[in-house]
Amino acid sequence: MVKNGLVTTTAMERERLDIGIAGGQIVRLEPDIEAGGAPAVDAGGKDVFPGFVDPHTHMELPVSGTVSSDDFYTGTLAAACGGITTIVDFAGAVRGQSLLEALSIWKERAAPKAVIDYGFHMIVPELDEAQIAEIPGLVQQGVTSVKSMMAYKRGPQGSGDGSLLRMIMAASECGALAMVHAENGDAIDVTVDRLLAEGKTEPRWHPRSRPAILEAEAVNRAATLAAMVDWPLYIVHLSSAAALEAVMTARDRGWTVLAETCPQYLTLTEQEYERDGFEAAKFVCSPPLRNEEDRRALWSGIESGRLQLVASDHCPFFYEPQKQAGRENFSRIPNGIPTIQAMFSLLFSQGVRSGRISCRRFVELSSTNAARIFGMYPGKGEIAVGSDADVVVYDPEREVRLTRRPAEPTLLREHVDYTPYEGMTVTGWPDTVISRGEVLVQEGEPVETPPAGRGRFVPRRSGTWELPAG
Ligand code: MN
Ligand code: MN
């Protein structure tokens, strides 16, 4: 039972309602429920949102000889402290590997550790016949989205246009969502080689090796291939004005192209790469941080509904020693940043508090749209009778300074030695976080050490892929 909260869903904004919970589900939603014997969480007039859903994470992901530093325990606990009650992580196969085998490896990693509920997408490499034949089997197991990497062509997971088209065809035959990391990998590889040959080895060359036009080009190409099959396409981590324009052009043609952006692209810019020494490596992710104009265009996409949701692309690496692998060569810096715990507080602070978006729009972006698009609605992404009791009591007034400086108090607990948001203050922070009726977090801190492995695998159905009207 959650009492005295101001509940926001896509159907209501800040209505004072109590939430009755039994068996891990919401069983009542009414103005005044008598507490009876059930232990009550007193929301005391704070905001109450559906548990946040982050559909783009990389826990313990093997990348270029190392592994992302949050595992399914530390990463999901940090996520829970940020109000997230469900993640969808990327399982991934390499060239020649069985997709179903890759899925079982990821399930074995997550099952004993996850604190919150989790699903998987599947990253597919350059596909062979045997792998294509396995895609319906993924859907049967509740993995209803597959992703192709148009970048990283020299790695074990990058793939070409033929493979991408075949992935979209296979997805269309079994109701899976086709996703892409949209950047022109061939052009990036050539540019990286040229920069390195010119002695341009520092991290500030990273963004110059993969400009926004290469993202826009890849969005257009992938959208064209999806249109040939007449099947929806989902663009992960959209980062630039040019790429958003390419999405809008595709939609003008009547093509269904959905897109997410990430808190880093809404908050930070390429200026971070001009830092002295090797500090810029802390901001190396792909696509890279863009310029101020891009940042503004993404906010306008958030305000207008042209962007469907905000996902983290959380993929942390320690500055010491992991990021140091690229000291002599920016292309060897493991790509990725820690961003999951503060992501929705950044969105709330800079979105709701600064007057850009309503609480309802915030709920769409942080929870409901992800649950719908990825086939988990209304079990996830909703406060309604019959939904899982995944609920965040959110303090809209709490100010939190984001820091990982040694000796400074912090609420951030991602397993990593820095935050890209060092020194920033956000207004609004999760107070109480409830997953299937269990209180995991109070006043922003875990109630006790939550049991590893309490999180459940969420088998997903086909999602809902309508575009907003207009
Ligand atoms: Mn990516
Ligand atoms: Mn990613």
Coordinates of C-alpha atoms and ligand atoms in Angstrom, one line a residue:
M1 CA 0.0 0.0 0.0
V2 CA 1.3 3.4 -1.0
K3 CA -0.7 6.2 0.7
N4 CA -1.0 10.0 0.1
G5 CA 0.9 10.2 -3.2
L6 CA 0.3 12.4 -6.2
V7 CA 0.0 9.8 -8.9
T8 CA 1.0 10.6 -12.5
T9 CA 0.4 8.2 -15.4
T10 CA -0.2 8.9 -19.1
A11 CA -3.9 9.1 -18.1
M12 CA -3.7 11.4 -15.1
E13 CA -1.4 14.2 -13.8
R14 CA -0.7 14.4 -10.1
E15 CA -4.0 12.9 -8.7
R16 CA -4.0 12.1 -5.1
L17 CA -4.6 8.4 -5.0
D18 CA -3.7 5.5 -2.8
I19 CA -2.3 2.3 -4.3
G20 CA -3.3 -1.1 -2.9
I21 CA -0.8 -3.9 -3.4
A22 CA -1.2 -7.6 -3.0
G23 CA 0.8 -10.5 -4.4
G24 CA 3.3 -8.1 -6.1
Q25 CA 0.6 -6.5 -8.1
I26 CA -1.6 -3.3 -7.9
V27 CA -5.0 -4.4 -6.8
R28 CA -6.6 -1.0 -5.9
L29 CA -6.2 2.5 -7.0
E30 CA -8.5 4.8 -5.2
P31 CA -8.6 8.2 -3.4
D32 CA -8.6 6.8 0.1
I33 CA -7.9 3.2 0.9
E34 CA -8.0 2.1 4.6
A35 CA -4.6 0.8 5.5
G36 CA -5.9 -2.3 7.3
G37 CA -3.1 -4.4 8.4
A38 CA -0.9 -3.9 5.3
P39 CA 2.3 -2.0 5.9
A40 CA 1.9 1.4 4.3
V41 CA 4.5 3.6 2.5
D42 CA 3.5 7.2 3.2
A43 CA 4.2 9.1 0.1
G44 CA 3.4 12.3 2.0
G45 CA 2.3 14.4 -1.0
K46 CA 5.3 13.4 -3.1
D47 CA 5.1 12.4 -6.7
V48 CA 4.3 8.7 -7.5
F49 CA 5.3 7.3 -10.9
P50 CA 5.3 3.9 -12.5
G51 CA 8.7 2.3 -12.0
F52 CA 11.1 3.6 -14.6
V53 CA 12.1 1.3 -17.5
D54 CA 15.6 1.6 -19.1
P55 CA 15.5 -0.4 -22.3
H56 CA 19.2 0.1 -23.2
T57 CA 21.9 -1.3 -20.8
H58 CA 25.2 -3.1 -21.0
M59 CA 25.9 -4.9 -17.8
E60 CA 29.2 -6.9 -17.6
L61 CA 29.5 -6.6 -21.4
P62 CA 32.8 -7.9 -22.9
V63 CA 34.3 -5.0 -25.0
S64 CA 37.7 -4.9 -26.6
G65 CA 39.5 -7.1 -24.1
T66 CA 37.8 -5.8 -21.0
V67 CA 34.3 -5.9 -19.4
S68 CA 31.9 -3.1 -18.5
S69 CA 32.4 -2.5 -14.8
D70 CA 28.8 -2.9 -13.5
D71 CA 27.6 -6.5 -13.3
F72 CA 24.0 -7.4 -13.1
Y73 CA 24.1 -6.9 -9.3
T74 CA 25.9 -3.6 -8.9
G75 CA 24.3 -2.2 -12.1
T76 CA 20.7 -3.2 -11.2
L77 CA 21.1 -2.0 -7.6
A78 CA 22.3 1.4 -8.9
A79 CA 19.4 1.4 -11.3
A80 CA 16.9 0.7 -8.5
C81 CA 18.3 3.6 -6.5
G82 CA 17.6 5.7 -9.6
G83 CA 14.0 4.6 -9.6
I84 CA 14.4 2.0 -12.3
T85 CA 12.5 -1.3 -11.8
T86 CA 13.0 -2.9 -15.2
I87 CA 15.9 -2.9 -17.6
V88 CA 16.3 -4.4 -21.1
D89 CA 19.9 -5.4 -21.5
F90 CA 21.6 -6.3 -24.8
A91 CA 22.6 -10.0 -25.1
G92 CA 24.9 -10.3 -28.1
A93 CA 26.2 -13.0 -30.4
V94 CA 29.5 -12.8 -32.3
R95 CA 30.0 -14.0 -35.9
G96 CA 29.2 -17.7 -36.2
Q97 CA 27.8 -18.1 -32.7
S98 CA 24.4 -19.5 -32.1
L99 CA 22.0 -16.7 -31.0
L100 CA 20.2 -19.0 -28.6
E101 CA 23.4 -20.0 -27.0
A102 CA 24.4 -16.3 -26.6
L103 CA 21.0 -15.8 -25.0
S104 CA 21.5 -18.5 -22.4
I105 CA 25.0 -17.1 -21.6
W106 CA 23.4 -13.7 -20.8
K107 CA 20.5 -15.3 -18.8
E108 CA 23.1 -17.2 -16.7
R109 CA 24.9 -14.0 -16.0
A110 CA 21.8 -12.1 -15.0
A111 CA 19.7 -14.7 -13.1
P112 CA 21.9 -15.0 -10.0
K113 CA 22.6 -11.3 -9.7
A114 CA 19.8 -9.0 -10.9
V115 CA 18.0 -7.1 -8.2
I116 CA 15.2 -5.7 -10.5
D117 CA 13.4 -7.3 -13.4
Y118 CA 15.1 -7.6 -16.7
G119 CA 14.6 -8.6 -20.3
F120 CA 17.0 -8.9 -23.3
H121 CA 17.4 -7.7 -26.8
M122 CA 19.8 -9.7 -29.1
I123 CA 22.6 -8.0 -30.9
V124 CA 23.1 -10.0 -34.1
P125 CA 26.4 -10.0 -36.0
E126 CA 26.9 -10.5 -39.8
L127 CA 24.3 -13.2 -40.1
D128 CA 24.6 -16.7 -41.4
E129 CA 21.8 -19.0 -42.4
A130 CA 21.8 -20.9 -39.1
Q131 CA 21.5 -17.7 -37.1
I132 CA 18.7 -16.3 -39.2
A133 CA 16.8 -19.5 -38.6
E134 CA 17.1 -18.9 -34.8
I135 CA 15.4 -15.6 -34.7
P136 CA 11.9 -17.0 -34.3
G137 CA 13.2 -19.1 -31.4
L138 CA 14.3 -15.8 -29.7
V139 CA 10.8 -14.4 -30.0
Q140 CA 9.4 -17.6 -28.5
Q141 CA 11.6 -17.1 -25.5
G142 CA 10.4 -13.5 -25.1
V143 CA 13.3 -11.8 -26.8
T144 CA 11.3 -9.7 -29.3
S145 CA 13.9 -7.3 -30.5
V146 CA 17.1 -7.7 -32.5
K147 CA 19.8 -5.1 -33.1
S148 CA 22.3 -4.7 -35.9
M149 CA 25.5 -2.7 -35.5
M150 CA 26.1 -0.6 -38.6
A151 CA 29.3 0.6 -36.9
Y152 CA 32.2 -1.5 -35.5
K153 CA 32.6 -3.3 -38.8
R154 CA 36.0 -4.6 -37.8
G155 CA 34.7 -6.1 -34.6
P156 CA 33.0 -9.4 -34.1
Q157 CA 29.5 -7.9 -34.1
G158 CA 29.5 -5.3 -36.8
S159 CA 27.5 -6.1 -39.9
G160 CA 26.9 -4.9 -43.5
D161 CA 23.7 -3.8 -45.2
G162 CA 22.9 -7.2 -46.6
S163 CA 22.9 -8.7 -43.1
L164 CA 20.8 -5.8 -41.8
L165 CA 18.2 -6.3 -44.5
R166 CA 18.0 -10.0 -43.8
M167 CA 17.7 -9.2 -40.1
I168 CA 14.7 -6.9 -40.8
M169 CA 13.1 -9.5 -43.1
A170 CA 13.5 -12.2 -40.4
A171 CA 12.1 -9.8 -37.7
S172 CA 9.1 -9.0 -39.9
E173 CA 8.2 -12.7 -40.2
C174 CA 8.1 -13.3 -36.4
G175 CA 6.9 -10.0 -35.0
A176 CA 10.3 -8.8 -33.7
L177 CA 11.4 -5.2 -33.6
A178 CA 14.4 -4.3 -35.7
M179 CA 16.8 -2.0 -34.0
V180 CA 20.0 -0.4 -35.3
H181 CA 23.1 1.3 -34.0
A182 CA 23.1 3.8 -36.8
E183 CA 26.6 5.1 -37.8
N184 CA 28.4 4.5 -41.1
G185 CA 31.0 2.0 -39.9
D186 CA 33.1 1.9 -43.1
A187 CA 33.5 5.7 -43.2
I188 CA 34.4 5.8 -39.5
D189 CA 37.1 3.1 -39.9
V190 CA 38.7 5.0 -42.8
T191 CA 38.6 8.3 -40.8
V192 CA 40.0 6.7 -37.7
D193 CA 42.9 5.3 -39.7
R194 CA 43.6 8.6 -41.3
L195 CA 43.6 10.5 -38.0
L196 CA 45.9 8.0 -36.4
A197 CA 48.3 8.1 -39.4
E198 CA 48.5 11.9 -38.9
G199 CA 49.5 11.4 -35.3
K200 CA 46.1 12.5 -34.0
T201 CA 45.8 9.9 -31.2
E202 CA 44.2 11.9 -28.3
P203 CA 40.6 11.3 -27.2
R204 CA 39.6 14.7 -28.6
W205 CA 39.8 13.1 -32.0
H206 CA 37.2 10.6 -31.2
P207 CA 34.2 12.8 -32.0
R208 CA 36.0 14.0 -35.2
S209 CA 36.2 10.4 -36.4
R210 CA 32.5 10.0 -36.3
P211 CA 30.6 13.2 -37.2
A212 CA 26.8 13.6 -37.1
I213 CA 26.4 13.3 -40.9
L214 CA 27.6 9.7 -40.7
E215 CA 24.8 9.0 -38.2
A216 CA 22.2 10.7 -40.3
E217 CA 23.3 8.8 -43.4
A218 CA 23.0 5.5 -41.5
V219 CA 19.6 6.4 -40.2
N220 CA 18.4 7.1 -43.7
R221 CA 20.0 3.9 -45.1
A222 CA 18.5 1.7 -42.4
A223 CA 15.1 3.4 -42.7
T224 CA 15.2 2.7 -46.4
L225 CA 15.9 -1.0 -45.9
A226 CA 13.1 -1.2 -43.3
A227 CA 10.7 0.5 -45.7
M228 CA 11.5 -2.1 -48.4
V229 CA 10.3 -4.7 -46.0
D230 CA 7.5 -2.4 -44.8
W231 CA 8.5 -3.1 -41.2
P232 CA 9.2 -0.7 -38.3
L233 CA 12.7 0.4 -37.3
Y234 CA 14.0 1.6 -34.0
I235 CA 17.0 3.8 -33.7
V236 CA 19.0 3.5 -30.5
H237 CA 20.9 6.4 -28.9
L238 CA 20.0 9.0 -31.5
S239 CA 22.4 11.9 -30.8
S240 CA 22.2 14.6 -33.4
A241 CA 20.0 17.1 -35.1
A242 CA 21.0 15.7 -38.5
A243 CA 19.9 12.2 -37.4
L244 CA 16.6 13.4 -36.0
E245 CA 16.0 15.2 -39.4
A246 CA 16.6 11.9 -41.2
V247 CA 14.1 10.2 -38.9
M248 CA 11.5 13.0 -39.7
T249 CA 12.2 12.7 -43.4
A250 CA 11.5 8.9 -43.2
R251 CA 8.3 9.5 -41.3
D252 CA 7.2 12.1 -43.9
R253 CA 7.4 9.2 -46.4
G254 CA 5.1 7.2 -44.2
W255 CA 7.8 4.9 -42.7
T256 CA 7.6 3.9 -39.1
V257 CA 10.9 4.9 -37.5
L258 CA 11.0 5.1 -33.7
A259 CA 13.9 6.7 -31.8
E260 CA 15.4 7.0 -28.3
T261 CA 18.0 9.4 -27.1
C262 CA 20.1 9.3 -24.0
P263 CA 20.7 11.6 -21.0
Q264 CA 24.3 12.3 -22.0
Y265 CA 23.2 13.8 -25.3
L266 CA 20.6 15.9 -23.6
T267 CA 23.0 17.1 -20.9
L268 CA 26.6 17.2 -22.2
T269 CA 28.3 18.5 -25.4
E270 CA 31.5 17.8 -27.3
Q271 CA 33.2 20.6 -25.3
E272 CA 34.0 17.8 -22.8
Y273 CA 36.5 16.4 -25.3
E274 CA 38.6 19.6 -25.0
R275 CA 39.7 18.8 -21.5
D276 CA 43.4 18.7 -20.6
G277 CA 45.3 15.5 -20.6
F278 CA 43.4 12.2 -20.9
E279 CA 40.3 13.4 -19.0
A280 CA 38.3 13.5 -22.3
A281 CA 38.4 9.7 -22.3
K282 CA 35.8 9.8 -19.5
F283 CA 33.3 11.0 -22.2
V284 CA 34.2 8.6 -25.0
C285 CA 31.0 6.9 -26.1
S286 CA 29.5 6.2 -29.5
P287 CA 27.9 8.1 -31.0
P288 CA 30.0 10.9 -29.4
L289 CA 28.7 13.9 -27.5
R290 CA 27.6 16.5 -30.1
N291 CA 27.3 20.3 -30.1
E292 CA 25.0 22.7 -28.4
E293 CA 22.7 22.9 -31.5
D294 CA 22.3 19.1 -31.5
R295 CA 21.6 19.2 -27.8
R296 CA 18.8 21.8 -28.3
A297 CA 17.3 19.8 -31.2
L298 CA 17.1 16.7 -29.0
W299 CA 15.3 18.6 -26.3
S300 CA 12.9 19.9 -28.9
G301 CA 12.4 16.3 -30.0
I302 CA 11.7 15.3 -26.4
E303 CA 9.2 18.2 -25.9
S304 CA 7.3 17.6 -29.2
G305 CA 7.1 13.8 -28.9
R306 CA 9.3 13.2 -32.0
L307 CA 11.6 11.2 -29.8
Q308 CA 9.8 8.3 -28.1
L309 CA 11.9 7.7 -25.0
V310 CA 15.1 8.2 -23.0
A311 CA 17.4 5.2 -22.5
S312 CA 20.8 5.2 -20.8
D313 CA 23.1 3.1 -23.0
H314 CA 24.8 2.6 -19.6
C315 CA 28.2 1.0 -20.3
P316 CA 30.7 2.0 -17.6
F317 CA 34.4 1.6 -17.5
F318 CA 36.8 2.7 -14.8
Y319 CA 39.0 5.7 -15.8
E320 CA 41.8 3.9 -13.9
P321 CA 42.7 1.5 -15.4
Q322 CA 40.1 0.6 -18.1
K323 CA 39.9 3.8 -20.1
Q324 CA 43.7 4.0 -20.0
A325 CA 43.9 1.3 -22.7
G326 CA 43.5 4.1 -25.2
R327 CA 46.2 6.5 -23.9
E328 CA 48.2 6.1 -27.1
N329 CA 45.3 5.6 -29.5
F330 CA 41.8 7.0 -29.0
S331 CA 40.2 4.2 -30.9
R332 CA 41.3 1.7 -28.2
I333 CA 39.4 3.6 -25.4
P334 CA 36.5 1.3 -24.4
N335 CA 33.4 3.1 -25.6
G336 CA 30.8 3.8 -23.0
I337 CA 29.9 5.9 -19.9
P338 CA 28.1 5.4 -16.6
T339 CA 24.7 7.1 -16.7
I340 CA 22.0 4.8 -15.4
Q341 CA 21.4 5.9 -11.9
A342 CA 20.9 9.7 -12.4
M343 CA 19.4 9.4 -15.9
F344 CA 15.7 10.0 -15.0
S345 CA 16.6 12.6 -12.3
L346 CA 18.5 14.5 -15.1
L347 CA 15.4 14.2 -17.3
F348 CA 13.1 15.3 -14.4
S349 CA 15.3 18.2 -13.4
Q350 CA 16.0 19.6 -16.8
G351 CA 12.7 18.5 -18.3
V352 CA 9.9 18.9 -15.7
R353 CA 11.5 21.3 -13.2
S354 CA 12.7 23.6 -15.9
G355 CA 9.2 23.7 -17.5
R356 CA 10.0 21.9 -20.8
I357 CA 7.7 18.9 -20.2
S358 CA 4.8 17.9 -18.1
C359 CA 4.8 15.1 -15.5
R360 CA 2.7 13.0 -17.9
R361 CA 5.2 13.4 -20.7
F362 CA 8.0 12.5 -18.2
V363 CA 6.1 9.2 -17.4
E364 CA 5.8 8.4 -21.1
L365 CA 9.6 9.0 -21.6
S366 CA 10.7 7.2 -18.5
S367 CA 8.4 4.2 -18.3
T368 CA 5.2 3.8 -20.4
N369 CA 6.6 4.2 -23.9
A370 CA 9.5 1.8 -23.3
A371 CA 7.0 -0.8 -21.8
R372 CA 4.7 -0.4 -24.8
I373 CA 7.4 -0.4 -27.6
F374 CA 9.2 -3.4 -26.1
G375 CA 6.1 -5.5 -25.3
M376 CA 5.9 -5.4 -21.5
Y377 CA 2.8 -3.2 -21.2
P378 CA 0.7 -3.0 -19.0
G379 CA 2.5 -5.4 -16.6
K380 CA 5.3 -2.8 -16.7
G381 CA 5.1 0.9 -17.4
E382 CA 1.7 1.6 -15.7
I383 CA 0.0 2.3 -12.4
A384 CA -3.3 0.5 -12.8
V385 CA -5.1 -2.5 -11.3
G386 CA -3.5 -5.6 -12.6
S387 CA -0.1 -4.1 -13.3
D388 CA 3.0 -5.2 -11.4
A389 CA 3.5 -3.1 -8.3
D390 CA 6.6 -1.3 -9.6
V391 CA 6.3 2.1 -8.2
V392 CA 8.5 5.1 -7.5
V393 CA 7.8 7.6 -4.8
Y394 CA 9.7 10.6 -6.1
D395 CA 10.7 13.7 -4.2
P396 CA 10.4 16.5 -6.7
E397 CA 12.2 19.0 -4.3
R398 CA 15.2 17.0 -3.2
E399 CA 18.4 18.5 -4.5
V400 CA 21.2 16.0 -5.2
R401 CA 24.8 16.9 -6.2
L402 CA 26.2 14.3 -8.6
T403 CA 29.8 13.5 -7.6
R404 CA 32.2 10.6 -7.3
R405 CA 35.1 12.7 -5.9
P406 CA 36.8 10.7 -3.1
A407 CA 35.8 11.9 0.4
E408 CA 32.6 13.7 -0.9
P409 CA 29.3 12.2 0.2
T410 CA 27.4 10.8 -2.7
L411 CA 24.3 8.8 -3.5
L412 CA 25.8 7.5 -6.7
R413 CA 26.7 3.8 -6.5
E414 CA 27.5 2.6 -10.0
H415 CA 30.6 0.4 -9.8
V416 CA 33.0 2.9 -11.5
D417 CA 35.4 5.7 -10.4
Y418 CA 33.8 8.7 -12.0
T419 CA 30.6 10.3 -13.2
P420 CA 30.4 12.3 -16.4
Y421 CA 28.0 14.6 -14.5
E422 CA 30.6 15.6 -11.8
G423 CA 29.5 18.6 -9.9
M424 CA 26.1 19.0 -11.4
T425 CA 23.1 19.4 -9.2
V426 CA 19.7 17.9 -10.0
T427 CA 16.3 18.7 -8.4
G428 CA 14.2 15.7 -7.9
W429 CA 15.3 12.2 -6.7
P430 CA 13.7 8.9 -6.0
D431 CA 12.7 8.5 -2.4
T432 CA 11.1 5.0 -2.2
V433 CA 11.4 2.4 -4.9
I434 CA 9.1 -0.6 -5.0
S435 CA 9.5 -3.6 -7.2
R436 CA 6.6 -6.1 -7.4
G437 CA 5.4 -4.8 -4.0
E438 CA 8.8 -5.0 -2.3
V439 CA 10.5 -1.9 -1.0
L440 CA 14.0 -1.9 -2.3
V441 CA 15.0 1.7 -1.7
Q442 CA 14.1 4.3 1.0
E443 CA 15.3 7.9 1.0
G444 CA 17.4 7.1 -2.0
E445 CA 19.4 4.3 -0.3
P446 CA 18.9 0.5 -0.4
V447 CA 16.8 -0.6 2.6
E448 CA 19.2 -3.3 3.4
T449 CA 21.4 -5.4 1.0
P450 CA 18.7 -6.5 -1.5
P451 CA 19.1 -10.2 -2.3
A452 CA 21.0 -10.8 -5.5
G453 CA 18.9 -12.7 -8.0
R454 CA 15.4 -11.5 -6.8
G455 CA 14.9 -9.8 -10.2
R456 CA 13.0 -11.9 -12.7
F457 CA 13.4 -12.4 -16.4
V458 CA 10.6 -10.7 -18.3
P459 CA 9.6 -12.6 -21.4
R460 CA 8.3 -9.9 -23.8
R461 CA 5.6 -10.0 -26.5
S462 CA 5.6 -8.0 -29.7
G463 CA 5.4 -4.3 -28.9
T464 CA 3.2 -1.5 -30.0
W465 CA 4.9 0.7 -32.6
E466 CA 2.5 3.5 -33.4
L467 CA 4.0 6.9 -34.0
P468 CA 2.6 10.0 -32.4
A469 CA 0.0 11.7 -34.5
G470 CA 1.1 14.8 -36.5
Ligands
MN1 MN 25.6 1.5 -29.7
MN2 MN 24.5 0.5 -26.5

